[in-house]
């Protein structure tokens, strides 16, 4: 049986040019948030714990301001709209796998990607400060406490039926890249792939990935 291509694409730093959580914190969090960021980067605390702590610094009633801020400042990488349209046209399943939060990821991708194709974290604004929800946490094969666990999501798709393509930019894509059939990498993910001898194609716009799909065809 031949396999069908399926694509898992990161959001922050991949579809958008910059990391939105960092940008949001720079503008909305009180002093001291950098300490939590450093603890995440130094792996003193897990991504899930760190992101939970970061958003708990921000009052819930700033939600709309944050959404407007992201919509007006975040830039979508060149070729993404065309890439999304191409996958639709050729029936290639395209999923967004993001450590971002629904309340800014959904509006950014509105009209380009259906919400049922987006795996990301959830949010609750009922309390004093923003609470993050974790609908896609790690399975028993992952002990990273990822928050939104990308390898767990990939494992949910049958490897005998799908050729899994991962597109990403950073450390949070690494575990998924390890179990992917094909990796498109930029930025820090390139360094990690080099270090661990994971095969990858570098990319800077989504036009390059469209070109790859065009050359390789939908089925393997
Ligand atoms: Mg990223
Ligand atoms: Zn995990």
Short mmCIF file of C-alpha atoms and ligand atoms in Angstrom, two decimals, residues 138 142 144-146 149 151-152, ligand 2:
data_model
loop_
_atom_site.label_atom_id
_atom_site.label_comp_id
_atom_site.label_asym_id
_atom_site.label_seq_id
_atom_site.Cartn_x
_atom_site.Cartn_y
_atom_site.Cartn_z
CA UNK A 138 2.09 13.96 26.58
CA UNK A 142 6.88 11.24 26.36
CA UNK A 144 9.00 16.07 28.63
CA UNK A 145 5.84 17.66 30.05
CA UNK A 146 5.54 19.48 26.72
CA UNK A 149 2.97 17.37 22.84
CA UNK A 151 5.37 13.62 19.17
CA UNK A 152 2.18 12.40 20.85
ZN1 LIG B 2 5.50 15.47 25.27
#
